[in-house]
Amino acid sequence: MASDDYEIQIVANLDELSRRVAEEFISRTREAIQAKGFFTGVLSGGSTPKALYTLLASNRYLDQVSWLKIHVFWGDERCVPPTHPESNFRMASDSLLSKVPIPKENIHRMPAEQEDHDRAAQEYEHMLKTFFRLKTGEYPRFDLVLLGMGDDGHTASLFPGTAALKETKRLVVANYIEKLHTYRLTLTAPVINYASNIMFLISGEPKASILKEVVEGAYEPSRLPTQLIQPVEGRLVFLVDRTAASKLTKENPRTL
Ligand code: 6PG
């Protein structure tokens, strides 16, 4: 990584990882609601967070979150309808949002099903500017951004060698992913980096090699976009289970 201003927390397995993120989520919601009356959180897509979302909707945690004061957004979205099996919105809705009393107007879905992907990105960007009352050139400061990492080093839909990696002005872009032959909507790196708290959820042996390259290898963000994630003022935590951390050698991982 370019900067060593991050923390690696190693936990036993995905269950423990999900529990730890659930507790972090609850703490961050309480902190934000106490400070400003509401919480803004960015949900990750992919499969890793599903266990976390299910846990947050469980009797164990459900009542620990003031859902009426929670606003959720997405870090990225596939260009499919919200009912599609690949939709990040659908995964979060089925596992969490449909089971908690979060007001519908607090669920800020990316309109990625639109034919005109650039227009969809601009619409989401406009929503962010309105919601956060941004002036020109300002970025939203999310209270918490949850991220995953692909085994190619991508995060959100910031994939290796794609145009979105170089975007420094826009908040949201439609990014063409050559290897997937598709567009995806994604928050840009500067937006993610402006968050108060950023947490990567990384689980499983297939992530071990790429995580070692990201954390211990040379700074090559075009090949390893996860390295672009360096908070401006916030906190960056990699929550990693033992199998995903199995190739790390640096002393900095704090095993919990
Ligand atoms: C997506 C995600 C993506 C995901 C990684 C890891 O839309 O797929 O935003 O960035 O977090 O690909 O996915 P897994 O958790 O399934 O390994």
Short mmCIF file of C-alpha atoms and ligand atoms in Angstrom, two decimals:
data_model
loop_
_atom_site.label_atom_id
_atom_site.label_comp_id
_atom_site.label_asym_id
_atom_site.label_seq_id
_atom_site.Cartn_x
_atom_site.Cartn_y
_atom_site.Cartn_z
CA MET A 1 0.00 0.00 0.00
CA ALA A 2 1.17 3.56 -0.62
CA SER A 3 0.51 4.57 2.97
CA ASP A 4 0.65 2.37 6.07
CA ASP A 5 -2.22 4.26 7.65
CA TYR A 6 -4.54 1.28 7.87
CA GLU A 7 -5.23 -1.63 10.17
CA ILE A 8 -5.48 -5.33 9.39
CA GLN A 9 -7.64 -7.29 11.78
CA ILE A 10 -7.43 -11.05 11.36
CA VAL A 11 -10.34 -13.12 12.62
CA ALA A 12 -10.96 -16.86 12.63
CA ASN A 13 -13.58 -17.17 9.91
CA LEU A 14 -16.45 -15.53 7.99
CA ASP A 15 -18.86 -15.86 10.92
CA GLU A 16 -16.47 -14.04 13.24
CA LEU A 17 -15.74 -11.47 10.53
CA SER A 18 -19.47 -10.82 10.04
CA ARG A 19 -20.02 -10.50 13.79
CA ARG A 20 -17.18 -8.04 14.12
CA VAL A 21 -18.42 -5.89 11.24
CA ALA A 22 -21.96 -5.99 12.64
CA GLU A 23 -20.66 -4.61 15.92
CA GLU A 24 -18.61 -1.96 14.11
CA PHE A 25 -21.71 -1.04 12.05
CA ILE A 26 -23.76 -0.60 15.24
CA SER A 27 -21.06 1.52 16.89
CA ARG A 28 -20.73 3.76 13.85
CA THR A 29 -24.50 4.22 13.60
CA ARG A 30 -24.72 5.23 17.27
CA GLU A 31 -21.77 7.63 16.89
CA ALA A 32 -23.22 9.29 13.77
CA ILE A 33 -26.78 9.54 15.12
CA GLN A 34 -25.47 11.07 18.35
CA ALA A 35 -23.37 13.58 16.39
CA LYS A 36 -25.78 14.61 13.63
CA GLY A 37 -29.04 12.72 14.00
CA PHE A 38 -28.58 10.24 11.16
CA PHE A 39 -26.11 7.71 9.68
CA THR A 40 -24.95 7.28 6.09
CA GLY A 41 -23.60 3.87 5.15
CA VAL A 42 -22.41 2.44 1.82
CA LEU A 43 -23.22 -1.23 1.31
CA SER A 44 -20.92 -3.55 -0.58
CA GLY A 45 -22.06 -6.01 -3.18
CA GLY A 46 -20.69 -9.46 -3.91
CA SER A 47 -21.22 -12.49 -1.70
CA THR A 48 -19.05 -11.85 1.37
CA PRO A 49 -21.32 -9.27 3.03
CA LYS A 50 -24.45 -11.46 2.80
CA ALA A 51 -23.69 -13.12 6.14
CA LEU A 52 -23.23 -9.68 7.72
CA TYR A 53 -26.53 -8.39 6.33
CA THR A 54 -28.34 -11.52 7.54
CA LEU A 55 -26.77 -11.04 10.99
CA LEU A 56 -27.83 -7.38 11.19
CA ALA A 57 -31.41 -8.45 10.47
CA SER A 58 -31.29 -11.18 13.15
CA ASN A 59 -32.88 -10.90 16.60
CA ARG A 60 -29.36 -10.63 18.02
CA TYR A 61 -28.71 -7.24 16.40
CA LEU A 62 -31.97 -5.98 14.89
CA ASP A 63 -32.94 -3.78 17.84
CA GLN A 64 -29.45 -2.36 18.30
CA VAL A 65 -29.78 -0.13 15.22
CA SER A 66 -32.05 2.95 15.03
CA TRP A 67 -33.20 2.00 11.53
CA LEU A 68 -35.42 5.08 11.19
CA LYS A 69 -32.25 7.21 11.18
CA ILE A 70 -30.21 5.04 8.84
CA HIS A 71 -29.54 5.93 5.19
CA VAL A 72 -28.00 3.28 2.94
CA PHE A 73 -26.26 3.76 -0.38
CA TRP A 74 -24.31 1.43 -2.67
CA GLY A 75 -20.64 1.41 -3.61
CA ASP A 76 -21.45 -0.11 -6.96
CA GLU A 77 -24.17 -1.87 -8.89
CA ARG A 78 -24.45 -4.21 -11.79
CA CYS A 79 -26.39 -2.90 -14.81
CA VAL A 80 -29.34 -5.21 -14.28
CA PRO A 81 -32.87 -4.73 -12.89
CA PRO A 82 -33.15 -4.53 -9.07
CA THR A 83 -34.97 -7.88 -9.13
CA HIS A 84 -32.13 -9.63 -11.02
CA PRO A 85 -30.23 -12.37 -9.13
CA GLU A 86 -26.96 -10.46 -9.76
CA SER A 87 -28.27 -7.17 -8.36
CA ASN A 88 -26.36 -5.91 -5.31
CA PHE A 89 -29.53 -4.09 -4.29
CA ARG A 90 -31.52 -7.34 -4.44
CA MET A 91 -28.96 -9.19 -2.29
CA ALA A 92 -29.03 -6.46 0.39
CA SER A 93 -32.80 -6.15 0.16
CA ASP A 94 -33.46 -9.88 0.50
CA SER A 95 -30.94 -10.41 3.34
CA LEU A 96 -31.41 -7.16 5.30
CA LEU A 97 -33.47 -4.22 4.07
CA SER A 98 -36.75 -6.12 3.66
CA LYS A 99 -36.40 -7.35 7.26
CA VAL A 100 -35.70 -4.10 9.14
CA PRO A 101 -37.83 -0.96 9.67
CA ILE A 102 -35.67 1.30 7.48
CA PRO A 103 -37.85 3.91 5.73
CA LYS A 104 -38.07 3.28 1.97
CA GLU A 105 -36.91 6.85 1.30
CA ASN A 106 -33.69 6.09 3.20
CA ILE A 107 -32.72 3.36 0.74
CA HIS A 108 -30.74 5.10 -2.00
CA ARG A 109 -30.54 2.52 -4.77
CA MET A 110 -28.32 3.00 -7.83
CA PRO A 111 -30.66 3.11 -10.89
CA ALA A 112 -28.28 0.82 -12.80
CA GLU A 113 -30.99 -0.86 -14.84
CA GLN A 114 -31.29 2.21 -17.05
CA GLU A 115 -30.25 1.74 -20.68
CA ASP A 116 -28.26 4.99 -20.57
CA HIS A 117 -25.58 4.07 -18.03
CA ASP A 118 -23.95 7.52 -18.00
CA ARG A 119 -27.32 9.13 -17.30
CA ALA A 120 -27.87 6.67 -14.45
CA ALA A 121 -24.46 7.57 -12.98
CA GLN A 122 -25.27 11.28 -13.29
CA GLU A 123 -28.63 10.76 -11.58
CA TYR A 124 -26.98 9.01 -8.62
CA GLU A 125 -24.33 11.69 -8.47
CA HIS A 126 -27.02 14.36 -8.44
CA MET A 127 -28.81 12.55 -5.61
CA LEU A 128 -25.55 12.49 -3.59
CA LYS A 129 -24.92 16.19 -4.20
CA THR A 130 -28.46 17.01 -3.09
CA PHE A 131 -28.47 14.70 -0.08
CA PHE A 132 -25.07 15.89 1.21
CA ARG A 133 -25.70 19.50 0.11
CA LEU A 134 -22.38 19.51 -1.74
CA LYS A 135 -20.82 22.58 -3.33
CA THR A 136 -18.88 22.20 -6.60
CA GLY A 137 -15.75 20.12 -6.06
CA GLU A 138 -16.90 18.75 -2.70
CA TYR A 139 -17.14 15.04 -1.88
CA PRO A 140 -19.74 13.38 0.39
CA ARG A 141 -18.40 12.17 3.72
CA PHE A 142 -20.04 8.80 4.37
CA ASP A 143 -19.95 7.59 7.97
CA LEU A 144 -19.06 4.05 6.88
CA VAL A 145 -18.16 2.45 3.55
CA LEU A 146 -18.18 -1.35 3.37
CA LEU A 147 -16.07 -2.84 0.59
CA GLY A 148 -15.14 -6.23 -0.76
CA MET A 149 -12.09 -7.14 -2.81
CA GLY A 150 -12.10 -9.38 -5.85
CA ASP A 151 -9.33 -11.94 -6.48
CA ASP A 152 -8.09 -9.57 -9.21
CA GLY A 153 -7.67 -6.75 -6.70
CA HIS A 154 -10.77 -4.77 -7.70
CA THR A 155 -13.02 -3.10 -5.18
CA ALA A 156 -16.50 -1.69 -5.72
CA SER A 157 -16.48 -1.72 -9.53
CA LEU A 158 -13.03 -0.19 -9.79
CA PHE A 159 -11.50 -2.96 -11.89
CA PRO A 160 -7.87 -3.20 -13.03
CA GLY A 161 -7.05 -1.13 -16.11
CA THR A 162 -10.48 0.54 -16.34
CA ALA A 163 -11.25 4.20 -16.99
CA ALA A 164 -12.88 4.78 -13.59
CA LEU A 165 -9.51 4.37 -11.84
CA LYS A 166 -8.37 7.71 -13.20
CA GLU A 167 -11.56 9.63 -12.36
CA THR A 168 -10.90 12.42 -9.89
CA LYS A 169 -13.83 14.78 -10.49
CA ARG A 170 -16.98 12.69 -10.80
CA LEU A 171 -18.58 11.07 -7.75
CA VAL A 172 -20.21 8.22 -9.70
CA VAL A 173 -19.36 6.80 -13.11
CA ALA A 174 -20.49 4.08 -15.49
CA ASN A 175 -17.37 1.96 -15.84
CA TYR A 176 -16.95 -0.48 -18.76
CA ILE A 177 -15.44 -3.74 -17.56
CA GLU A 178 -13.88 -5.37 -20.64
CA LYS A 179 -13.38 -8.79 -19.08
CA LEU A 180 -17.02 -8.93 -17.97
CA HIS A 181 -18.30 -7.41 -21.25
CA THR A 182 -20.52 -5.10 -19.23
CA TYR A 183 -20.88 -1.70 -17.62
CA ARG A 184 -21.21 -1.20 -13.91
CA LEU A 185 -22.01 1.90 -11.86
CA THR A 186 -19.44 2.68 -9.20
CA LEU A 187 -18.49 5.32 -6.67
CA THR A 188 -15.12 6.74 -7.59
CA ALA A 189 -12.03 6.34 -5.38
CA PRO A 190 -12.02 9.98 -4.16
CA VAL A 191 -15.58 9.55 -2.85
CA ILE A 192 -14.71 6.34 -0.99
CA ASN A 193 -11.53 7.93 0.38
CA TYR A 194 -13.46 10.83 1.86
CA ALA A 195 -15.42 8.52 4.17
CA SER A 196 -14.96 8.62 7.93
CA ASN A 197 -14.66 4.83 8.15
CA ILE A 198 -13.80 2.33 5.41
CA MET A 199 -13.94 -1.40 6.08
CA PHE A 200 -12.87 -4.18 3.73
CA LEU A 201 -14.51 -7.55 4.32
CA ILE A 202 -12.16 -10.21 2.90
CA SER A 203 -12.71 -13.92 3.37
CA GLY A 204 -11.43 -17.13 1.84
CA GLU A 205 -8.20 -18.67 0.55
CA PRO A 206 -8.73 -17.39 -3.05
CA LYS A 207 -8.09 -13.84 -1.75
CA ALA A 208 -4.81 -14.71 0.01
CA SER A 209 -2.40 -14.08 -2.88
CA ILE A 210 -3.96 -10.87 -4.08
CA LEU A 211 -4.27 -9.51 -0.54
CA LYS A 212 -0.55 -10.07 -0.02
CA GLU A 213 0.18 -8.18 -3.25
CA VAL A 214 -2.15 -5.34 -2.28
CA VAL A 215 -0.85 -4.95 1.26
CA GLU A 216 2.79 -5.95 0.94
CA GLY A 217 3.60 -5.49 -2.75
CA ALA A 218 4.58 -2.49 -4.85
CA TYR A 219 2.10 0.36 -5.31
CA GLU A 220 0.46 -0.48 -8.64
CA PRO A 221 -3.12 0.86 -8.39
CA SER A 222 -3.91 0.35 -12.06
CA ARG A 223 -3.31 -3.38 -11.59
CA LEU A 224 -4.42 -3.44 -7.94
CA PRO A 225 -7.25 -0.89 -7.59
CA THR A 226 -7.79 -1.73 -3.92
CA GLN A 227 -4.55 0.19 -3.34
CA LEU A 228 -6.37 3.36 -4.43
CA ILE A 229 -8.37 3.22 -1.20
CA GLN A 230 -6.47 5.53 1.16
CA PRO A 231 -8.74 7.59 3.43
CA VAL A 232 -8.17 11.36 3.40
CA GLU A 233 -8.92 11.69 7.10
CA GLY A 234 -10.86 8.57 7.99
CA ARG A 235 -10.04 5.11 9.27
CA LEU A 236 -9.26 2.14 7.03
CA VAL A 237 -9.62 -1.39 8.38
CA PHE A 238 -9.09 -4.64 6.50
CA LEU A 239 -11.15 -7.29 8.28
CA VAL A 240 -9.69 -10.53 7.03
CA ASP A 241 -10.29 -14.12 7.97
CA ARG A 242 -7.38 -16.48 8.62
CA THR A 243 -7.49 -18.20 5.21
CA ALA A 244 -7.43 -14.90 3.33
CA ALA A 245 -4.61 -13.65 5.59
CA SER A 246 -2.60 -16.88 5.27
CA LYS A 247 0.05 -15.37 2.95
CA LEU A 248 0.64 -12.13 4.83
CA THR A 249 4.05 -11.88 6.43
CA LYS A 250 4.13 -8.35 7.81
CA GLU A 251 3.97 -7.96 11.56
CA ASN A 252 1.26 -5.32 11.28
CA PRO A 253 -1.73 -7.69 11.16
CA ARG A 254 -3.38 -7.66 14.53
CA THR A 255 -4.82 -11.12 15.12
CA LEU A 256 -7.93 -11.02 17.23
C1 6PG B 1 -19.62 -6.45 -6.60
C2 6PG B 1 -18.82 -5.88 -5.48
C3 6PG B 1 -17.40 -6.28 -5.65
C4 6PG B 1 -17.16 -7.34 -4.60
C5 6PG B 1 -15.91 -8.11 -4.87
C6 6PG B 1 -15.76 -9.25 -3.86
O1 6PG B 1 -20.50 -5.76 -7.14
O2 6PG B 1 -19.37 -7.63 -6.89
O3 6PG B 1 -19.00 -4.63 -5.21
O4 6PG B 1 -16.47 -5.25 -5.51
O5 6PG B 1 -17.10 -6.71 -3.32
O6 6PG B 1 -16.01 -8.64 -6.18
O7 6PG B 1 -16.85 -10.10 -4.03
P1 6PG B 1 -17.07 -11.37 -3.09
O8 6PG B 1 -17.45 -10.83 -1.74
O9 6PG B 1 -18.21 -12.12 -3.74
O10 6PG B 1 -15.78 -12.13 -3.07
#
